[in-house]
C-alpha cells in the first residue's frame, strides 16, 4: 500500500516508521527545517520537505498516482482539512484519515465530510468518562459514516426503567438498546428483557439523542 | 446590511472601514486586540477578539444574520475553513475569501467558494508592466 503522510511530528514520524516496518511504501512531508533534517537522517528519501497544503508539494510527493491512503496529521487543523479536501476531491485519493488537534474543530471536519478523524483529546476524555461515569452515559463508539453512536448506560436503583421490560420503555426515536450486561454476563436486549439496577446497557442512537435517552433511562 | 470582516490586518481593516463608510453595519474580528488600532480611533463598528475558527466568536460577531462575510486572515488554510463554515454551516450567501496561493484559489473557486487571489492580480499587473517596458518606442513617445 502507498501511504502519503502529511506532518512529520511525533504522530506522523511514528506512523511512517510503523508503516515502513509493515512493508508499506511511505512518503512523509514535513515543513519545518529542523524537523525535516532530523527526519532525513532516519528516513532518507522517504521524507520530503514542504508545505503539504501546496499542490506542487503534494504532486512532488506522488499524490497524482494516487496513494491508497493519505494521513493528514499535522499540528494544524485547518491544514489537515485542506490536505484532505485536496486529496479526496482533486486527486481522487480513496481514503483519508485526519488528525483533529483541537476538539472544538471536530465540527468543521464533520461539516466538510472529512472522516475518519482521530482526536487524542476527545479519546482520552472518552476514557475518563468511561472510568468515571458521572453523567450516567458513556460514549463508546462513534460510527461517523452511519451517523450513529454506541453508548453505555448504567442502571441504578433510582433509574425509572429499573424493573421494566425493554418493550415497555418509551425510547426516543432513533435509539435502540443493544445488550444488557449483568454480573459479567451479556445478552442481546429483546422486548422481554427486564432491566435491573446494576445493569450495564449498550444503546445505539443518533448523535444528539443522548439527552432524551438519559431522561428516559436515568431521569436526569 | 450587516458585514463581518474576519482578519483585521492591512486588507481586512481597510475593507471594514470602506464598508462602514458606505453605510454597512460592520463587525471586525481579530485574534489580537492590537488590530483594533488599524481601524482608527473613530471606528464606529463592532469589534470581536477571537479566532475565526471558533464558532462562538463567529456567533458573537453576528454571523447568523450577516449579509456578507469577508475572510481575510493571514492564513490561506484558515480562510478556506472559515469561508466554508460561513457558507455551509451558517448558510451565508455572500462569503468572500482572500487566498494568496493561486493553486488553492483555483481549486476552491471551482468548488463554489468566492475567492479573491491578490497574487493572481499582482502577477497579471506585473507582467503587464514588464511588457510595457519591452517597447522602447512607447517610452520615447511619452
mmCIF file of C-alpha atoms in Angstrom:
data_model
loop_
_atom_site.group_PDB
_atom_site.id
_atom_site.type_symbol
_atom_site.label_atom_id
_atom_site.label_comp_id
_atom_site.label_asym_id
_atom_site.label_seq_id
_atom_site.Cartn_x
_atom_site.Cartn_y
_atom_site.Cartn_z
ATOM 1 C CA UNK A 1 0.000 0.000 0.000
ATOM 2 C CA UNK A 2 1.226 3.535 -0.757
ATOM 3 C CA UNK A 3 0.640 5.948 2.126
ATOM 4 C CA UNK A 4 1.293 9.674 1.921
ATOM 5 C CA UNK A 5 1.724 11.184 5.371
ATOM 6 C CA UNK A 6 1.483 14.943 5.843
ATOM 7 C CA UNK A 7 3.136 16.141 9.026
ATOM 8 C CA UNK A 8 6.341 14.739 10.490
ATOM 9 C CA UNK A 9 5.831 15.432 14.176
ATOM 10 C CA UNK A 10 5.543 12.701 16.775
ATOM 11 C CA UNK A 11 2.390 11.263 15.221
ATOM 12 C CA UNK A 12 3.495 11.367 11.588
ATOM 13 C CA UNK A 13 7.029 10.136 12.198
ATOM 14 C CA UNK A 14 5.878 7.206 14.314
ATOM 15 C CA UNK A 15 3.207 6.271 11.798
ATOM 16 C CA UNK A 16 5.770 6.379 8.987
ATOM 17 C CA UNK A 17 8.117 4.157 10.986
ATOM 18 C CA UNK A 18 5.397 1.600 11.712
ATOM 19 C CA UNK A 19 4.084 1.597 8.158
ATOM 20 C CA UNK A 20 7.569 1.111 6.714
ATOM 21 C CA UNK A 21 8.206 -1.725 9.139
ATOM 22 C CA UNK A 22 4.936 -3.324 7.998
ATOM 23 C CA UNK A 23 6.266 -3.254 4.437
ATOM 24 C CA UNK A 24 4.263 -0.320 3.071
ATOM 25 C CA UNK A 25 5.544 2.415 0.798
ATOM 26 C CA UNK A 26 5.541 5.774 2.533
ATOM 27 C CA UNK A 27 6.222 9.405 1.726
ATOM 28 C CA UNK A 28 6.402 11.777 4.658
ATOM 29 C CA UNK A 29 6.059 15.535 4.190
ATOM 30 C CA UNK A 30 7.441 17.933 6.791
ATOM 31 C CA UNK A 31 7.604 21.701 6.517
ATOM 32 C CA UNK A 32 9.920 22.732 9.363
ATOM 33 C CA UNK A 33 13.609 22.688 8.509
ATOM 34 C CA UNK A 34 14.829 21.445 11.895
ATOM 35 C CA UNK A 35 12.356 18.595 11.950
ATOM 36 C CA UNK A 36 12.972 17.739 8.312
ATOM 37 C CA UNK A 37 16.723 17.446 8.873
ATOM 38 C CA UNK A 38 16.251 15.157 11.854
ATOM 39 C CA UNK A 39 13.762 13.018 9.936
ATOM 40 C CA UNK A 40 16.011 12.846 6.893
ATOM 41 C CA UNK A 41 18.717 11.174 8.943
ATOM 42 C CA UNK A 42 16.368 8.353 9.785
ATOM 43 C CA UNK A 43 14.037 8.173 6.801
ATOM 44 C CA UNK A 44 16.331 9.387 3.977
ATOM 45 C CA UNK A 45 14.446 9.694 0.662
ATOM 46 C CA UNK A 46 11.112 8.810 2.281
ATOM 47 C CA UNK A 47 10.808 12.296 3.753
ATOM 48 C CA UNK A 48 10.284 15.409 1.641
ATOM 49 C CA UNK A 49 10.381 18.982 2.764
ATOM 50 C CA UNK A 50 7.487 21.312 2.047
ATOM 51 C CA UNK A 51 4.060 22.638 2.923
ATOM 52 C CA UNK A 52 1.654 19.762 2.313
ATOM 53 C CA UNK A 53 -1.180 22.167 1.545
ATOM 54 C CA UNK A 54 0.682 23.365 -1.560
ATOM 55 C CA UNK A 55 -0.385 21.474 -4.660
ATOM 56 C CA UNK A 56 3.130 21.214 -6.118
ATOM 57 C CA UNK A 57 4.446 19.723 -2.876
ATOM 58 C CA UNK A 58 1.701 17.103 -2.873
ATOM 59 C CA UNK A 59 2.334 16.373 -6.541
ATOM 60 C CA UNK A 60 6.079 16.017 -5.971
ATOM 61 C CA UNK A 61 5.239 13.528 -3.225
ATOM 62 C CA UNK A 62 3.230 11.460 -5.696
ATOM 63 C CA UNK A 63 -0.365 12.396 -4.913
ATOM 64 C CA UNK A 64 -1.290 12.011 -8.587
ATOM 65 C CA UNK A 65 -0.654 8.251 -8.535
ATOM 66 C CA UNK A 66 -2.825 8.477 -6.264
ATOM 67 C CA UNK A 67 -1.830 6.980 -2.893
ATOM 68 C CA UNK A 68 -4.109 4.349 -1.335
ATOM 69 C CA UNK A 69 -4.248 6.433 1.798
ATOM 70 C CA UNK A 70 -3.425 9.982 2.870
ATOM 71 C CA UNK A 71 -2.802 10.718 6.534
ATOM 72 C CA UNK A 72 -3.288 14.390 7.429
ATOM 73 C CA UNK A 73 -1.594 14.527 10.818
ATOM 74 C CA UNK A 74 -0.055 17.991 11.024
ATOM 75 C CA UNK A 75 -0.463 20.077 14.164
ATOM 76 C CA UNK A 76 -2.781 22.497 12.338
ATOM 77 C CA UNK A 77 -6.411 21.559 11.951
ATOM 78 C CA UNK A 78 -7.011 23.935 9.060
ATOM 79 C CA UNK A 79 -4.063 22.398 7.197
ATOM 80 C CA UNK A 80 -5.428 18.911 7.824
ATOM 81 C CA UNK A 81 -8.826 19.946 6.443
ATOM 82 C CA UNK A 82 -7.295 21.375 3.268
ATOM 83 C CA UNK A 83 -4.977 18.373 2.745
ATOM 84 C CA UNK A 84 -7.953 16.001 2.987
ATOM 85 C CA UNK A 85 -10.143 18.065 0.665
ATOM 86 C CA UNK A 86 -7.390 18.295 -1.961
ATOM 87 C CA UNK A 87 -6.537 14.586 -1.640
ATOM 88 C CA UNK A 88 -10.096 13.348 -1.981
ATOM 89 C CA UNK A 89 -11.649 15.838 -4.318
ATOM 90 C CA UNK A 90 -8.803 16.963 -6.541
ATOM 91 C CA UNK A 91 -6.658 13.858 -6.730
ATOM 92 C CA UNK A 92 -9.187 11.079 -6.106
ATOM 93 C CA UNK A 93 -7.406 9.544 -3.130
ATOM 94 C CA UNK A 94 -9.745 6.749 -1.968
ATOM 95 C CA UNK A 95 -9.148 7.113 1.769
ATOM 96 C CA UNK A 96 -8.014 9.864 4.089
ATOM 97 C CA UNK A 97 -7.554 9.906 7.840
ATOM 98 C CA UNK A 98 -7.333 13.265 9.603
ATOM 99 C CA UNK A 99 -5.977 14.250 12.968
ATOM 100 C CA UNK A 100 -8.034 16.752 14.946
ATOM 101 C CA UNK A 101 -5.784 18.731 17.298
ATOM 102 C CA UNK A 102 -8.390 20.948 18.937
ATOM 103 C CA UNK A 103 -11.625 19.084 19.718
ATOM 104 C CA UNK A 104 -13.560 22.305 19.106
ATOM 105 C CA UNK A 105 -12.657 21.941 15.425
ATOM 106 C CA UNK A 106 -14.269 18.492 15.156
ATOM 107 C CA UNK A 107 -17.495 20.118 13.936
ATOM 108 C CA UNK A 108 -15.638 21.662 10.975
ATOM 109 C CA UNK A 109 -14.279 18.278 9.871
ATOM 110 C CA UNK A 110 -17.765 16.773 10.187
ATOM 111 C CA UNK A 111 -19.355 19.673 8.312
ATOM 112 C CA UNK A 112 -16.941 19.211 5.416
ATOM 113 C CA UNK A 113 -17.387 15.443 5.310
ATOM 114 C CA UNK A 114 -13.846 14.613 6.378
ATOM 115 C CA UNK A 115 -13.827 11.188 8.001
ATOM 116 C CA UNK A 116 -12.500 9.259 9.732
ATOM 117 C CA UNK A 117 -10.914 11.667 12.197
ATOM 118 C CA UNK A 118 -8.870 10.996 15.289
ATOM 119 C CA UNK A 119 -8.692 13.409 18.203
ATOM 120 C CA UNK A 120 -6.397 12.366 21.027
ATOM 121 C CA UNK A 121 -8.006 14.783 23.487
ATOM 122 C CA UNK A 122 -11.522 13.516 22.788
ATOM 123 C CA UNK A 123 -10.347 9.916 23.008
ATOM 124 C CA UNK A 124 -8.734 10.489 26.376
ATOM 125 C CA UNK A 125 -11.832 12.332 27.577
ATOM 126 C CA UNK A 126 -13.929 9.351 26.480
ATOM 127 C CA UNK A 127 -11.720 7.051 28.530
ATOM 128 C CA UNK A 128 -12.006 9.331 31.559
ATOM 129 C CA UNK A 129 -15.785 9.340 31.240
ATOM 130 C CA UNK A 130 -15.708 5.565 30.970
ATOM 131 C CA UNK A 131 -13.819 5.412 34.274
ATOM 132 C CA UNK A 132 -15.993 7.982 35.987
ATOM 133 C CA UNK A 133 -19.490 7.597 34.559
ATOM 134 C CA UNK A 134 -20.904 10.597 36.391
ATOM 135 C CA UNK A 135 -23.124 11.597 33.520
ATOM 136 C CA UNK A 136 -24.548 8.081 33.559
ATOM 137 C CA UNK A 137 -23.968 7.811 29.831
ATOM 138 C CA UNK A 138 -20.634 6.837 28.309
ATOM 139 C CA UNK A 139 -19.686 7.241 24.664
ATOM 140 C CA UNK A 140 -18.093 4.034 23.449
ATOM 141 C CA UNK A 141 -18.001 4.313 19.685
ATOM 142 C CA UNK A 142 -18.865 6.843 17.031
ATOM 143 C CA UNK A 143 -19.933 5.468 13.668
ATOM 144 C CA UNK A 144 -19.422 8.652 11.744
ATOM 145 C CA UNK A 145 -20.321 7.388 8.286
ATOM 146 C CA UNK A 146 -23.530 5.845 9.604
ATOM 147 C CA UNK A 147 -24.282 8.907 11.763
ATOM 148 C CA UNK A 148 -24.823 6.659 14.776
ATOM 149 C CA UNK A 149 -23.099 6.169 18.089
ATOM 150 C CA UNK A 150 -22.967 3.474 20.715
ATOM 151 C CA UNK A 151 -23.256 4.477 24.366
ATOM 152 C CA UNK A 152 -23.295 2.647 27.667
ATOM 153 C CA UNK A 153 -25.886 3.378 30.345
ATOM 154 C CA UNK A 154 -25.525 2.264 33.937
ATOM 155 C CA UNK A 155 -28.907 1.424 35.501
ATOM 156 C CA UNK A 156 -29.155 2.492 39.151
ATOM 157 C CA UNK A 157 -31.719 1.908 41.915
ATOM 158 C CA UNK A 158 -33.310 5.277 41.199
ATOM 159 C CA UNK A 159 -33.454 4.705 37.464
ATOM 160 C CA UNK A 160 -37.070 4.860 36.270
ATOM 161 C CA UNK A 161 -36.504 1.889 33.963
ATOM 162 C CA UNK A 162 -35.279 -0.472 36.713
ATOM 163 C CA UNK A 163 -37.700 -3.395 36.890
ATOM 164 C CA UNK A 164 -39.225 -2.609 33.480
ATOM 165 C CA UNK A 165 -39.139 -4.731 30.364
ATOM 166 C CA UNK A 166 -37.461 -3.270 27.294
ATOM 167 C CA UNK A 167 -40.732 -3.345 25.288
ATOM 168 C CA UNK A 168 -42.378 -1.078 27.896
ATOM 169 C CA UNK A 169 -39.761 1.670 27.596
ATOM 170 C CA UNK A 170 -40.592 4.836 25.721
ATOM 171 C CA UNK A 171 -37.265 5.216 23.997
ATOM 172 C CA UNK A 172 -36.685 8.278 21.821
ATOM 173 C CA UNK A 173 -36.988 7.820 18.063
ATOM 174 C CA UNK A 174 -33.603 6.917 16.665
ATOM 175 C CA UNK A 175 -32.459 4.997 19.749
ATOM 176 C CA UNK A 176 -32.426 1.245 20.438
ATOM 177 C CA UNK A 177 -30.996 -0.914 23.192
ATOM 178 C CA UNK A 178 -28.424 -3.463 22.044
ATOM 179 C CA UNK A 179 -27.424 -5.536 25.038
ATOM 180 C CA UNK A 180 -27.617 -5.894 28.797
ATOM 181 C CA UNK A 181 -24.641 -6.936 30.931
ATOM 182 C CA UNK A 182 -25.392 -8.287 34.425
ATOM 183 C CA UNK A 183 -22.866 -9.966 36.717
ATOM 184 C CA UNK A 184 -20.409 -10.196 33.855
ATOM 185 C CA UNK A 185 -22.890 -11.956 31.560
ATOM 186 C CA UNK A 186 -24.141 -10.181 28.441
ATOM 187 C CA UNK A 187 -27.225 -10.839 26.419
ATOM 188 C CA UNK A 188 -28.904 -9.162 23.472
ATOM 189 C CA UNK A 189 -31.647 -6.811 24.617
ATOM 190 C CA UNK A 190 -35.038 -8.042 23.365
ATOM 191 C CA UNK A 191 -38.566 -6.918 24.193
ATOM 192 C CA UNK A 192 -38.885 -9.287 27.137
ATOM 193 C CA UNK A 193 -35.533 -8.393 28.720
ATOM 194 C CA UNK A 194 -36.116 -6.893 32.149
ATOM 195 C CA UNK A 195 -33.742 -4.166 33.286
ATOM 196 C CA UNK A 196 -32.385 -4.292 36.839
ATOM 197 C CA UNK A 197 -30.303 -1.963 38.991
ATOM 198 C CA UNK A 198 -26.610 -2.504 38.297
ATOM 199 C CA UNK A 199 -27.186 -3.465 34.658
ATOM 200 C CA UNK A 200 -24.860 -2.036 32.048
ATOM 201 C CA UNK A 201 -26.876 -1.403 28.930
ATOM 202 C CA UNK A 202 -25.485 -0.688 25.482
ATOM 203 C CA UNK A 203 -27.596 1.505 23.242
ATOM 204 C CA UNK A 204 -27.228 2.688 19.664
ATOM 205 C CA UNK A 205 -28.563 6.117 18.784
ATOM 206 C CA UNK A 206 -28.301 9.114 16.514
ATOM 207 C CA UNK A 207 -25.934 11.803 17.810
ATOM 208 C CA UNK A 208 -27.931 14.452 19.634
ATOM 209 C CA UNK A 209 -30.382 11.981 21.181
ATOM 210 C CA UNK A 210 -28.236 11.492 24.306
ATOM 211 C CA UNK A 211 -30.227 13.870 26.492
ATOM 212 C CA UNK A 212 -33.534 12.242 25.579
ATOM 213 C CA UNK A 213 -32.132 8.780 26.238
ATOM 214 C CA UNK A 214 -30.677 9.927 29.554
ATOM 215 C CA UNK A 215 -34.078 11.286 30.587
ATOM 216 C CA UNK A 216 -35.856 8.031 29.763
ATOM 217 C CA UNK A 217 -33.267 5.705 31.265
ATOM 218 C CA UNK A 218 -31.977 7.749 34.206
ATOM 219 C CA UNK A 219 -34.448 10.617 34.703
ATOM 220 C CA UNK A 220 -31.764 13.299 34.738
ATOM 221 C CA UNK B 1 -26.903 45.492 5.689
ATOM 222 C CA UNK B 2 -24.530 43.722 8.032
ATOM 223 C CA UNK B 3 -20.996 42.626 7.207
ATOM 224 C CA UNK B 4 -18.426 40.696 9.195
ATOM 225 C CA UNK B 5 -14.751 41.069 8.389
ATOM 226 C CA UNK B 6 -12.614 38.260 9.787
ATOM 227 C CA UNK B 7 -8.929 39.096 9.989
ATOM 228 C CA UNK B 8 -8.244 42.731 10.658
ATOM 229 C CA UNK B 9 -4.834 43.275 9.104
ATOM 230 C CA UNK B 10 -3.962 45.726 6.339
ATOM 231 C CA UNK B 11 -6.561 44.279 3.985
ATOM 232 C CA UNK B 12 -9.323 43.417 6.445
ATOM 233 C CA UNK B 13 -9.205 46.732 8.279
ATOM 234 C CA UNK B 14 -9.357 48.714 5.023
ATOM 235 C CA UNK B 15 -12.334 46.690 3.788
ATOM 236 C CA UNK B 16 -14.055 47.168 7.154
ATOM 237 C CA UNK B 17 -13.574 50.959 7.026
ATOM 238 C CA UNK B 18 -14.644 51.099 3.394
ATOM 239 C CA UNK B 19 -17.859 49.158 4.011
ATOM 240 C CA UNK B 20 -18.674 51.180 7.126
ATOM 241 C CA UNK B 21 -18.210 54.348 5.092
ATOM 242 C CA UNK B 22 -20.677 53.012 2.541
ATOM 243 C CA UNK B 23 -23.330 52.587 5.211
ATOM 244 C CA UNK B 24 -22.858 48.940 6.192
ATOM 245 C CA UNK B 25 -23.089 47.796 9.770
ATOM 246 C CA UNK B 26 -19.637 46.226 10.196
ATOM 247 C CA UNK B 27 -18.109 43.955 12.837
ATOM 248 C CA UNK B 28 -14.410 43.160 12.592
ATOM 249 C CA UNK B 29 -12.906 40.016 14.125
ATOM 250 C CA UNK B 30 -9.258 39.508 15.019
ATOM 251 C CA UNK B 31 -7.268 37.361 17.402
ATOM 252 C CA UNK B 32 -5.317 40.343 18.650
ATOM 253 C CA UNK B 33 -6.709 43.369 20.391
ATOM 254 C CA UNK B 34 -3.967 45.472 18.747
ATOM 255 C CA UNK B 35 -5.768 45.048 15.447
ATOM 256 C CA UNK B 36 -8.406 47.498 16.685
ATOM 257 C CA UNK B 37 -5.835 50.276 16.228
ATOM 258 C CA UNK B 38 -5.808 49.605 12.489
ATOM 259 C CA UNK B 39 -9.477 50.553 12.330
ATOM 260 C CA UNK B 40 -8.710 54.030 13.608
ATOM 261 C CA UNK B 41 -9.769 55.964 16.681
ATOM 262 C CA UNK B 42 -13.042 56.969 15.084
ATOM 263 C CA UNK B 43 -14.123 53.330 14.497
ATOM 264 C CA UNK B 44 -17.883 53.113 14.998
ATOM 265 C CA UNK B 45 -18.320 49.474 14.028
ATOM 266 C CA UNK B 46 -18.142 46.354 16.188
ATOM 267 C CA UNK B 47 -15.005 44.511 17.161
ATOM 268 C CA UNK B 48 -14.742 40.968 18.498
ATOM 269 C CA UNK B 49 -11.499 39.485 19.775
ATOM 270 C CA UNK B 50 -11.109 35.803 18.969
ATOM 271 C CA UNK B 51 -10.182 33.211 16.349
ATOM 272 C CA UNK B 52 -12.413 32.941 13.316
ATOM 273 C CA UNK B 53 -12.335 29.123 13.539
ATOM 274 C CA UNK B 54 -14.229 29.429 16.834
ATOM 275 C CA UNK B 55 -17.943 29.199 16.135
ATOM 276 C CA UNK B 56 -18.763 31.099 19.336
ATOM 277 C CA UNK B 57 -16.638 34.001 18.117
ATOM 278 C CA UNK B 58 -18.417 33.960 14.750
ATOM 279 C CA UNK B 59 -21.782 33.978 16.528
ATOM 280 C CA UNK B 60 -20.691 36.833 18.798
ATOM 281 C CA UNK B 61 -19.778 38.786 15.669
ATOM 282 C CA UNK B 62 -23.299 38.153 14.375
ATOM 283 C CA UNK B 63 -22.644 35.666 11.577
ATOM 284 C CA UNK B 64 -26.136 34.251 11.877
ATOM 285 C CA UNK B 65 -27.753 37.350 10.431
ATOM 286 C CA UNK B 66 -24.856 38.800 8.455
ATOM 287 C CA UNK B 67 -25.478 39.721 4.818
ATOM 288 C CA UNK B 68 -21.805 39.449 3.885
ATOM 289 C CA UNK B 69 -18.743 37.760 5.328
ATOM 290 C CA UNK B 70 -15.219 38.768 4.310
ATOM 291 C CA UNK B 71 -12.490 36.316 5.327
ATOM 292 C CA UNK B 72 -9.015 37.832 5.185
ATOM 293 C CA UNK B 73 -6.779 36.434 7.927
ATOM 294 C CA UNK B 74 -3.103 35.905 7.104
ATOM 295 C CA UNK B 75 -3.538 32.132 6.730
ATOM 296 C CA UNK B 76 -4.891 30.695 3.474
ATOM 297 C CA UNK B 77 -5.994 27.435 5.067
ATOM 298 C CA UNK B 78 -7.631 29.247 7.956
ATOM 299 C CA UNK B 79 -9.537 31.363 5.445
ATOM 300 C CA UNK B 80 -10.567 28.273 3.480
ATOM 301 C CA UNK B 81 -12.048 26.595 6.557
ATOM 302 C CA UNK B 82 -13.765 29.729 7.913
ATOM 303 C CA UNK B 83 -15.167 30.518 4.460
ATOM 304 C CA UNK B 84 -16.668 27.056 4.124
ATOM 305 C CA UNK B 85 -18.076 27.162 7.662
ATOM 306 C CA UNK B 86 -19.734 30.520 6.925
ATOM 307 C CA UNK B 87 -21.100 29.187 3.660
ATOM 308 C CA UNK B 88 -22.200 25.696 4.717
ATOM 309 C CA UNK B 89 -22.956 25.901 8.412
ATOM 310 C CA UNK B 90 -24.400 29.393 8.568
ATOM 311 C CA UNK B 91 -25.794 29.351 5.011
ATOM 312 C CA UNK B 92 -24.311 32.735 4.270
ATOM 313 C CA UNK B 93 -24.753 33.510 0.600
ATOM 314 C CA UNK B 94 -22.178 36.239 0.289
ATOM 315 C CA UNK B 95 -18.877 34.889 1.560
ATOM 316 C CA UNK B 96 -15.715 36.367 0.080
ATOM 317 C CA UNK B 97 -12.390 34.708 0.869
ATOM 318 C CA UNK B 98 -8.899 36.066 0.341
ATOM 319 C CA UNK B 99 -6.324 33.408 -0.675
ATOM 320 C CA UNK B 100 -2.736 34.172 -1.591
ATOM 321 C CA UNK B 101 -1.993 30.829 -3.273
ATOM 322 C CA UNK B 102 -3.355 30.792 -6.855
ATOM 323 C CA UNK B 103 -3.433 26.970 -6.949
ATOM 324 C CA UNK B 104 -5.675 26.633 -3.913
ATOM 325 C CA UNK B 105 -7.668 29.638 -5.129
ATOM 326 C CA UNK B 106 -8.480 27.825 -8.376
ATOM 327 C CA UNK B 107 -9.477 24.613 -6.592
ATOM 328 C CA UNK B 108 -11.799 26.253 -4.074
ATOM 329 C CA UNK B 109 -13.266 28.591 -6.680
ATOM 330 C CA UNK B 110 -14.243 25.520 -8.690
ATOM 331 C CA UNK B 111 -15.948 24.179 -5.582
ATOM 332 C CA UNK B 112 -18.165 27.240 -5.284
ATOM 333 C CA UNK B 113 -16.248 29.466 -2.896
ATOM 334 C CA UNK B 114 -15.965 33.131 -3.872
ATOM 335 C CA UNK B 115 -12.197 33.558 -3.817
ATOM 336 C CA UNK B 116 -10.142 36.682 -4.440
ATOM 337 C CA UNK B 117 -6.461 35.999 -5.064
ATOM 338 C CA UNK B 118 -4.261 39.132 -4.855
ATOM 339 C CA UNK B 119 -1.288 37.104 -6.088
ATOM 340 C CA UNK B 120 -3.058 36.448 -9.385
ATOM 341 C CA UNK B 121 -3.794 40.158 -9.697
ATOM 342 C CA UNK B 122 -0.187 41.035 -8.895
ATOM 343 C CA UNK B 123 1.147 38.513 -11.406
ATOM 344 C CA UNK B 124 -1.114 39.917 -14.113
ATOM 345 C CA UNK B 125 -0.280 43.532 -13.417
ATOM 346 C CA UNK B 126 3.447 42.994 -13.008
ATOM 347 C CA UNK B 127 3.571 41.032 -16.241
ATOM 348 C CA UNK B 128 1.711 43.820 -17.984
ATOM 349 C CA UNK B 129 4.147 46.365 -16.529
ATOM 350 C CA UNK B 130 7.112 44.378 -17.826
ATOM 351 C CA UNK B 131 5.554 44.039 -21.269
ATOM 352 C CA UNK B 132 5.110 47.795 -21.345
ATOM 353 C CA UNK B 133 8.847 48.238 -20.745
ATOM 354 C CA UNK B 134 9.734 45.995 -23.670
ATOM 355 C CA UNK B 135 8.567 48.556 -26.201
ATOM 356 C CA UNK B 136 11.127 51.404 -26.180
ATOM 357 C CA UNK B 137 9.150 53.370 -28.803
ATOM 358 C CA UNK B 138 6.282 53.684 -26.395
ATOM 359 C CA UNK B 139 8.617 55.107 -23.791
ATOM 360 C CA UNK B 140 10.096 57.574 -26.248
ATOM 361 C CA UNK B 141 6.681 58.567 -27.477
ATOM 362 C CA UNK B 142 5.813 59.618 -23.961
#
